[in-house]
CSV table of C-alpha atoms in Angstrom, one decimal:
chain,number,residue,atom,x,y,z
A,1,MET,CA,0.0,0.0,0.0
A,2,THR,CA,1.4,3.4,-1.0
A,3,PRO,CA,1.6,5.9,1.9
A,4,THR,CA,-0.4,9.1,1.6
A,5,THR,CA,-0.2,12.6,3.1
A,6,LEU,CA,-2.7,15.5,3.2
A,7,SER,CA,-1.9,18.3,0.8
A,8,PRO,CA,-1.5,21.6,2.8
A,9,SER,CA,-3.2,23.6,0.0
A,10,THR,CA,-6.2,21.4,-1.0
A,11,GLY,CA,-6.5,19.1,2.0
A,12,GLU,CA,-6.7,16.2,-0.4
A,13,LYS,CA,-4.5,13.1,0.0
A,14,ASP,CA,-1.3,13.0,-2.0
A,15,GLN,CA,0.7,9.9,-2.7
A,16,VAL,CA,4.2,9.8,-1.3
A,17,ARG,CA,6.6,8.3,-3.7
A,18,PRO,CA,8.9,5.7,-2.2
A,19,PRO,CA,12.6,6.5,-2.4
A,20,SER,CA,14.4,5.3,-5.6
A,21,PRO,CA,16.7,2.2,-5.4
A,22,VAL,CA,19.7,4.5,-5.8
A,23,ARG,CA,18.7,6.7,-2.9
A,24,ARG,CA,18.1,3.6,-0.8
A,25,VAL,CA,21.6,2.3,-1.5
A,26,LEU,CA,23.1,5.8,-0.7
A,27,GLU,CA,21.2,6.0,2.6
A,28,ALA,CA,22.3,2.4,3.5
A,29,VAL,CA,25.9,3.1,2.7
A,30,GLY,CA,25.9,6.6,4.3
A,31,PRO,CA,27.0,9.9,2.7
A,32,GLN,CA,30.4,9.8,4.4
A,33,ASN,CA,31.2,6.4,3.1
A,34,VAL,CA,29.9,7.3,-0.4
A,35,SER,CA,32.4,10.2,-0.4
A,36,LEU,CA,35.3,7.9,0.6
A,37,ILE,CA,34.3,5.3,-2.1
A,38,LEU,CA,34.3,8.1,-4.8
A,39,ALA,CA,37.6,9.4,-3.6
A,40,LEU,CA,39.0,5.9,-3.6
A,41,ILE,CA,37.8,5.4,-7.2
A,42,VAL,CA,39.4,8.6,-8.3
A,43,VAL,CA,42.7,7.7,-6.7
A,44,VAL,CA,42.7,4.3,-8.2
A,45,ALA,CA,41.8,5.6,-11.6
A,46,ILE,CA,44.5,8.3,-11.6
A,47,PHE,CA,47.3,6.0,-10.5
A,48,GLY,CA,46.1,3.1,-12.6
A,49,TYR,CA,46.3,5.5,-15.6
A,50,LEU,CA,49.8,6.6,-14.7
A,51,ASP,CA,51.1,3.1,-14.1
A,52,SER,CA,49.6,-0.1,-15.5
A,53,ASN,CA,51.1,-2.2,-12.7
A,54,TYR,CA,49.2,-0.3,-10.0
A,55,LEU,CA,46.0,-2.3,-10.6
A,56,SER,CA,47.9,-5.7,-10.7
A,57,LEU,CA,46.8,-8.3,-8.3
A,58,SER,CA,50.2,-8.4,-6.7
A,59,ASN,CA,50.2,-4.6,-6.0
A,60,ILE,CA,46.7,-4.8,-4.6
A,61,GLU,CA,47.9,-7.5,-2.3
A,62,VAL,CA,50.9,-5.3,-1.3
A,63,ILE,CA,48.5,-2.4,-0.4
A,64,GLY,CA,46.4,-4.7,1.7
A,65,GLN,CA,49.4,-6.0,3.6
A,66,THR,CA,51.0,-2.6,4.0
A,67,VAL,CA,47.9,-1.1,5.7
A,68,THR,CA,47.4,-3.9,8.2
A,69,VAL,CA,49.3,-2.3,11.1
A,70,MET,CA,47.7,1.1,10.5
A,71,GLY,CA,44.3,-0.6,10.1
A,72,LEU,CA,44.4,-2.2,13.5
A,73,LEU,CA,45.5,1.0,15.2
A,74,ALA,CA,42.8,3.0,13.3
A,75,ILE,CA,40.1,0.6,14.4
A,76,VAL,CA,40.9,1.0,18.1
A,77,GLN,CA,41.5,4.7,17.7
A,78,THR,CA,37.9,4.9,16.4
A,79,VAL,CA,36.6,3.4,19.6
A,80,VAL,CA,38.7,5.8,21.7
A,81,ILE,CA,37.5,8.8,19.7
A,82,ILE,CA,33.8,7.7,19.9
A,83,CYS,CA,34.3,7.5,23.6
A,84,GLY,CA,35.2,11.2,23.6
A,85,ALA,CA,39.0,10.7,24.1
A,86,LEU,CA,42.2,10.2,22.0
A,87,ASP,CA,45.2,8.0,22.1
A,88,ILE,CA,48.4,9.5,20.6
A,89,SER,CA,50.6,6.8,22.0
A,90,VAL,CA,49.4,3.8,19.9
A,91,GLY,CA,52.4,3.8,17.6
A,92,SER,CA,54.8,3.7,20.6
A,93,GLN,CA,52.7,0.9,22.2
A,94,ALA,CA,53.1,-1.1,19.0
A,95,GLY,CA,56.8,-0.5,19.1
A,96,VAL,CA,57.1,-1.8,22.7
A,97,ALA,CA,55.0,-4.9,21.9
A,98,SER,CA,57.2,-5.6,18.9
A,99,VAL,CA,60.3,-5.6,21.0
A,100,VAL,CA,58.7,-7.6,23.8
A,101,SER,CA,57.3,-10.3,21.4
A,102,ALA,CA,60.8,-10.8,19.8
A,103,MET,CA,62.8,-10.7,23.0
A,104,VAL,CA,60.5,-13.2,24.9
A,105,PHE,CA,60.4,-15.4,21.8
A,106,THR,CA,64.2,-15.5,21.8
A,107,SER,CA,64.6,-16.0,25.5
A,108,ALA,CA,62.0,-18.7,25.6
A,109,ASP,CA,63.8,-21.0,23.2
A,110,GLY,CA,61.8,-19.9,20.2
A,111,ASN,CA,58.3,-20.2,21.7
A,112,PRO,CA,56.1,-17.9,19.5
A,113,LEU,CA,52.9,-18.2,21.5
A,114,LEU,CA,54.7,-17.2,24.7
A,115,GLY,CA,56.3,-14.2,22.9
A,116,MET,CA,52.9,-13.1,21.5
A,117,THR,CA,51.1,-13.6,24.9
A,118,ALA,CA,53.7,-11.5,26.7
A,119,ALA,CA,53.4,-8.7,24.1
A,120,LEU,CA,49.5,-8.7,24.4
A,121,ALA,CA,49.7,-8.6,28.2
A,122,PHE,CA,52.3,-5.8,28.1
A,123,GLY,CA,50.0,-3.9,25.7
A,124,ALA,CA,47.1,-4.3,28.0
A,125,VAL,CA,49.1,-2.9,30.9
A,126,LEU,CA,50.3,0.1,28.9
A,127,GLY,CA,46.7,0.8,27.9
A,128,VAL,CA,45.5,0.6,31.5
A,129,VAL,CA,48.3,3.0,32.5
A,130,ASN,CA,47.0,5.5,30.0
A,131,GLY,CA,43.5,5.2,31.3
A,132,MET,CA,44.6,5.5,35.0
A,133,ILE,CA,46.6,8.7,34.2
A,134,ILE,CA,43.6,10.3,32.5
A,135,ILE,CA,41.1,9.3,35.2
A,136,TYR,CA,43.0,9.5,38.5
A,137,GLY,CA,45.5,12.1,37.4
A,138,ARG,CA,42.7,14.1,35.9
A,139,VAL,CA,44.8,14.8,32.9
A,140,ASN,CA,43.4,15.6,29.4
A,141,ALA,CA,43.6,12.6,27.2
A,142,VAL,CA,45.6,14.4,24.5
A,143,VAL,CA,48.2,15.6,27.0
A,144,ALA,CA,48.4,12.3,28.8
A,145,THR,CA,48.9,10.1,25.7
A,146,LEU,CA,51.3,12.7,24.2
A,147,ALA,CA,53.4,12.2,27.4
A,148,THR,CA,53.1,8.4,27.2
A,149,LEU,CA,54.0,8.5,23.5
A,150,ALA,CA,57.4,9.7,24.5
A,151,ALA,CA,57.6,7.5,27.5
A,152,TYR,CA,56.7,4.3,25.7
A,153,LYS,CA,59.0,5.1,22.8
A,154,GLY,CA,61.8,5.5,25.4
A,155,LEU,CA,60.8,2.2,27.0
A,156,ALA,CA,61.0,0.4,23.7
A,157,GLN,CA,64.5,1.8,23.2
A,158,LEU,CA,65.6,0.9,26.7
A,159,LEU,CA,64.4,-2.7,26.4
A,160,SER,CA,66.0,-3.1,23.0
A,161,GLY,CA,69.1,-1.0,23.5
A,162,GLY,CA,67.9,1.1,20.6
A,163,ARG,CA,68.3,-1.6,18.0
A,164,ALA,CA,66.3,-4.5,16.4
A,165,GLN,CA,66.0,-7.5,18.7
A,166,GLY,CA,65.7,-11.2,17.9
A,167,TYR,CA,65.1,-13.1,14.7
A,168,VAL,CA,61.6,-14.7,14.2
A,169,LEU,CA,61.5,-15.6,10.5
A,170,GLY,CA,62.8,-19.0,11.3
A,171,ASP,CA,59.6,-19.7,13.1
A,172,ASP,CA,56.6,-21.2,11.3
A,173,VAL,CA,54.0,-19.2,13.2
A,174,PHE,CA,55.6,-15.8,12.6
A,175,VAL,CA,56.2,-16.8,8.9
A,176,PHE,CA,52.5,-17.7,8.6
A,177,ILE,CA,51.5,-14.3,9.9
A,178,ALA,CA,53.9,-12.5,7.6
A,179,ARG,CA,53.6,-14.5,4.4
A,180,GLY,CA,50.8,-17.1,4.9
A,181,LYS,CA,47.4,-17.1,3.2
A,182,ILE,CA,44.0,-18.4,4.0
A,183,ALA,CA,41.7,-19.0,1.0
A,184,GLY,CA,44.1,-17.0,-1.1
A,185,ILE,CA,44.0,-13.9,1.2
A,186,PRO,CA,47.1,-12.9,3.3
A,187,THR,CA,46.9,-13.9,7.0
A,188,MET,CA,47.5,-10.3,8.1
A,189,ILE,CA,44.4,-9.1,6.2
A,190,TRP,CA,42.3,-11.8,7.9
A,191,ILE,CA,43.6,-10.6,11.3
A,192,VAL,CA,42.4,-7.1,10.6
A,193,ALA,CA,39.1,-8.3,9.2
A,194,VAL,CA,38.4,-10.4,12.3
A,195,VAL,CA,39.3,-7.5,14.7
A,196,ALA,CA,37.2,-5.1,12.7
A,197,LEU,CA,34.2,-7.3,12.6
A,198,ALA,CA,34.4,-8.0,16.4
A,199,VAL,CA,34.7,-4.3,17.2
A,200,HIS,CA,31.9,-3.4,14.8
A,201,LEU,CA,29.6,-5.9,16.3
A,202,MET,CA,30.5,-4.7,19.8
A,203,LEU,CA,29.8,-1.1,19.0
A,204,LYS,CA,26.6,-1.7,17.0
A,205,TYR,CA,24.8,-4.5,18.8
A,206,THR,CA,25.9,-4.6,22.5
A,207,ASP,CA,25.1,-2.4,25.5
A,208,VAL,CA,28.8,-1.8,25.8
A,209,GLY,CA,28.9,-0.2,22.4
A,210,ARG,CA,25.8,1.9,23.1
A,211,ASN,CA,27.3,3.1,26.4
A,212,ILE,CA,30.6,4.0,24.6
A,213,TYR,CA,28.6,6.2,22.2
A,214,ALA,CA,26.6,7.7,25.1
A,215,ILE,CA,29.8,8.6,26.9
A,216,GLY,CA,31.3,10.3,23.9
A,217,GLY,CA,28.0,12.1,23.0
A,218,ASN,CA,27.3,13.5,26.5
A,219,ASP,CA,29.3,12.3,29.4
A,220,THR,CA,27.1,14.1,32.0
A,221,ALA,CA,24.0,12.4,30.7
A,222,ALA,CA,25.8,9.1,30.6
A,223,ARG,CA,26.9,9.5,34.2
A,224,LEU,CA,23.3,10.4,35.3
A,225,ALA,CA,22.1,7.3,33.5
A,226,GLY,CA,24.3,5.2,35.8
A,227,ILE,CA,27.2,4.4,33.4
A,228,ASN,CA,30.5,4.0,35.1
A,229,ILE,CA,32.6,6.2,32.9
A,230,ASN,CA,35.9,5.6,34.7
A,231,LYS,CA,35.5,1.8,34.2
A,232,TYR,CA,34.7,2.2,30.5
A,233,LEU,CA,37.6,4.6,29.9
A,234,VAL,CA,40.1,2.1,31.4
A,235,ALA,CA,38.5,-0.8,29.5
A,236,VAL,CA,38.7,1.2,26.2
A,237,TYR,CA,42.3,2.1,26.7
A,238,ALA,CA,43.1,-1.5,27.7
A,239,LEU,CA,41.5,-2.7,24.5
A,240,THR,CA,43.6,-0.1,22.6
A,241,GLY,CA,46.8,-1.4,24.2
A,242,ILE,CA,45.9,-5.0,23.3
A,243,VAL,CA,45.2,-4.3,19.7
A,244,ALA,CA,48.2,-2.0,19.4
A,245,ALA,CA,50.2,-5.0,20.7
A,246,LEU,CA,48.7,-7.2,18.0
A,247,ALA,CA,49.8,-4.6,15.5
A,248,GLY,CA,53.3,-4.8,17.0
A,249,ILE,CA,53.3,-8.6,16.7
A,250,ILE,CA,52.4,-8.2,13.0
A,251,LEU,CA,55.2,-5.6,12.6
A,252,THR,CA,57.7,-8.1,14.2
A,253,ALA,CA,56.5,-10.9,11.8
A,254,ARG,CA,56.8,-8.5,8.7
A,255,THR,CA,60.3,-7.3,9.6
A,256,GLY,CA,61.6,-10.5,11.1
A,257,SER,CA,62.7,-8.9,14.4
A,258,GLY,CA,61.4,-6.6,17.2
A,259,GLN,CA,61.4,-3.0,16.1
A,260,PRO,CA,61.5,-0.3,18.8
A,261,THR,CA,60.7,2.6,16.5
A,262,SER,CA,61.2,1.6,12.8
A,263,GLY,CA,57.8,0.8,11.3
A,264,SER,CA,55.8,2.3,14.2
A,265,GLU,CA,56.9,5.9,13.9
A,266,GLY,CA,54.1,8.2,12.9
A,267,LEU,CA,51.4,5.5,13.0
A,268,GLU,CA,49.4,7.6,15.5
A,269,LEU,CA,48.9,10.4,13.0
A,270,LYS,CA,47.8,7.8,10.4
A,271,ALA,CA,45.3,6.2,12.8
A,272,ILE,CA,43.8,9.5,13.7
A,273,THR,CA,43.6,10.6,10.1
A,274,ALA,CA,41.9,7.4,9.1
A,275,ALA,CA,39.3,7.7,11.9
A,276,ALA,CA,38.6,11.3,11.1
A,277,LEU,CA,38.3,10.7,7.4
A,278,GLY,CA,36.0,7.7,8.2
A,279,GLY,CA,33.5,10.0,9.9
A,280,CYS,CA,34.5,10.0,13.6
A,281,ALA,CA,33.7,13.3,15.3
A,282,LEU,CA,36.8,14.3,17.2
A,283,THR,CA,34.4,15.6,20.0
A,284,GLY,CA,33.1,12.0,20.4
A,285,GLY,CA,29.8,10.2,20.1
A,286,ARG,CA,29.9,9.5,16.4
A,287,GLY,CA,31.9,7.2,14.1
A,288,ALA,CA,31.8,3.7,12.6
A,289,ILE,CA,34.3,1.0,11.8
A,290,THR,CA,33.2,0.7,8.2
A,291,GLY,CA,34.1,4.3,7.4
A,292,THR,CA,37.5,3.9,9.2
A,293,LEU,CA,38.3,0.9,7.1
A,294,LEU,CA,37.4,2.7,3.9
A,295,ALA,CA,39.7,5.6,5.0
A,296,VAL,CA,42.5,3.1,5.7
A,297,VAL,CA,42.2,1.6,2.2
A,298,LEU,CA,42.1,5.2,0.7
A,299,LEU,CA,45.3,6.2,2.6
A,300,GLY,CA,47.0,3.0,1.7
A,301,ALA,CA,46.1,3.3,-2.0
A,302,LEU,CA,47.3,6.9,-2.0
A,303,ASP,CA,50.6,6.1,-0.4
A,304,ASN,CA,51.2,3.2,-2.7
A,305,GLY,CA,50.3,5.2,-5.7
A,306,LEU,CA,52.8,8.0,-4.8
A,307,ASN,CA,55.5,5.3,-4.4
A,308,VAL,CA,54.6,3.6,-7.7
A,309,VAL,CA,54.9,6.8,-9.7
A,310,GLY,CA,58.1,7.8,-8.0
A,311,VAL,CA,56.8,10.8,-5.9
A,312,ASN,CA,59.1,11.9,-3.0
A,313,SER,CA,58.0,9.9,0.1
A,314,PHE,CA,57.9,13.2,2.1
A,315,TRP,CA,54.8,14.2,0.1
A,316,GLN,CA,53.0,11.3,1.8
A,317,ASN,CA,53.1,13.2,5.1
A,318,VAL,CA,51.9,16.3,3.3
A,319,ALA,CA,49.0,14.4,1.8
A,320,GLN,CA,48.0,12.8,5.2
A,321,GLY,CA,48.2,16.1,7.0
A,322,THR,CA,46.1,17.8,4.3
A,323,LEU,CA,43.5,15.0,4.4
A,324,LEU,CA,43.2,15.3,8.2
A,325,VAL,CA,42.7,19.1,7.9
A,326,ILE,CA,40.0,18.6,5.2
A,327,ALA,CA,38.2,15.9,7.3
A,328,VAL,CA,38.2,18.2,10.5
A,329,VAL,CA,37.0,21.2,8.5
A,330,LEU,CA,34.2,19.3,6.9
A,331,GLN,CA,33.1,18.0,10.4
A,332,GLN,CA,33.1,21.5,11.9
A,333,ARG,CA,31.1,22.9,9.0
A,334,ARG,CA,28.7,20.0,9.1
A,335,ALA,CA,28.2,20.4,12.8
A,336,GLY,CA,27.6,24.2,12.4
A,337,GLU,CA,30.2,25.1,15.0
A,338,ARG,CA,31.4,28.7,15.2
A,339,ARG,CA,34.7,29.5,13.5
A,340,VAL,CA,37.4,30.4,16.1
A,341,GLY,CA,38.3,34.1,16.1
A,342,LEU,CA,35.5,35.1,13.6
A,343,PRO,CA,32.1,36.7,14.4
A,344,THR,CA,29.1,34.4,14.3
């Protein structure tokens, strides 16, 4: 039955046309994601035209493997931002976990599971420390994690003596993570997909996820509703530490040794950029994993394309910074917030 409404001029019933199939698809995907998909198509088309090898299956696989570490960090950064906070130390946490996984693996007579477990446990502790500083030290999340960014980087260098530690490419488990495939898809991509799916389901279909959105949207209302904000913040930062440690383990598998800084330097900016591009409001309360993943793929495709066509790698940082500024500007204008220093 076609829905009807009363015409304001005649008082007669007018038929309301159902939305077109194209509009239904756009509404289901979301305007933010549509923009990312269009941008990705443009990037792929440009670099595919400039270099025929860009669209080869091997290069697409390289892009997928390259963005795995950034993808994991962007996923948990999304959760932190939705909760109304920020974690600038995720790259350093990955570096510490990379070193710990390789050093424990070496000292435990080549036991990969022990090395990975130690790294994940260490990551959880680092995340809890971040949460405790913010809550009980009453420190702004940006300032707190900026401090631990430096502290954890120093910790990774102290543990490793400032150089790569261990050698893991002789181990089957690490080799499977770095080079293995399941159903023709690299293992590292499967790891990111599983983590992304788990976090997506948590945010969208559980009370925990709804409470995280509530805290980021209005922490006062969330507190009055009986949500224990302190507990949630510590849990979110613990989750961030665990996933950052998983990223560190992948970094160890890819490079063949524990890396205190190499490979993890600058990952925090990439993670924040991907989350912001994916639609996360930096003020909290809004965001989704699907948008973040699309942004991760876009950033990976852009970086790879610049490398393929021989553009100076320093331009990648320029491009990432520009994209972050664009994403924040669009968010501010969409939210209708007053521009700083200008009359309303």
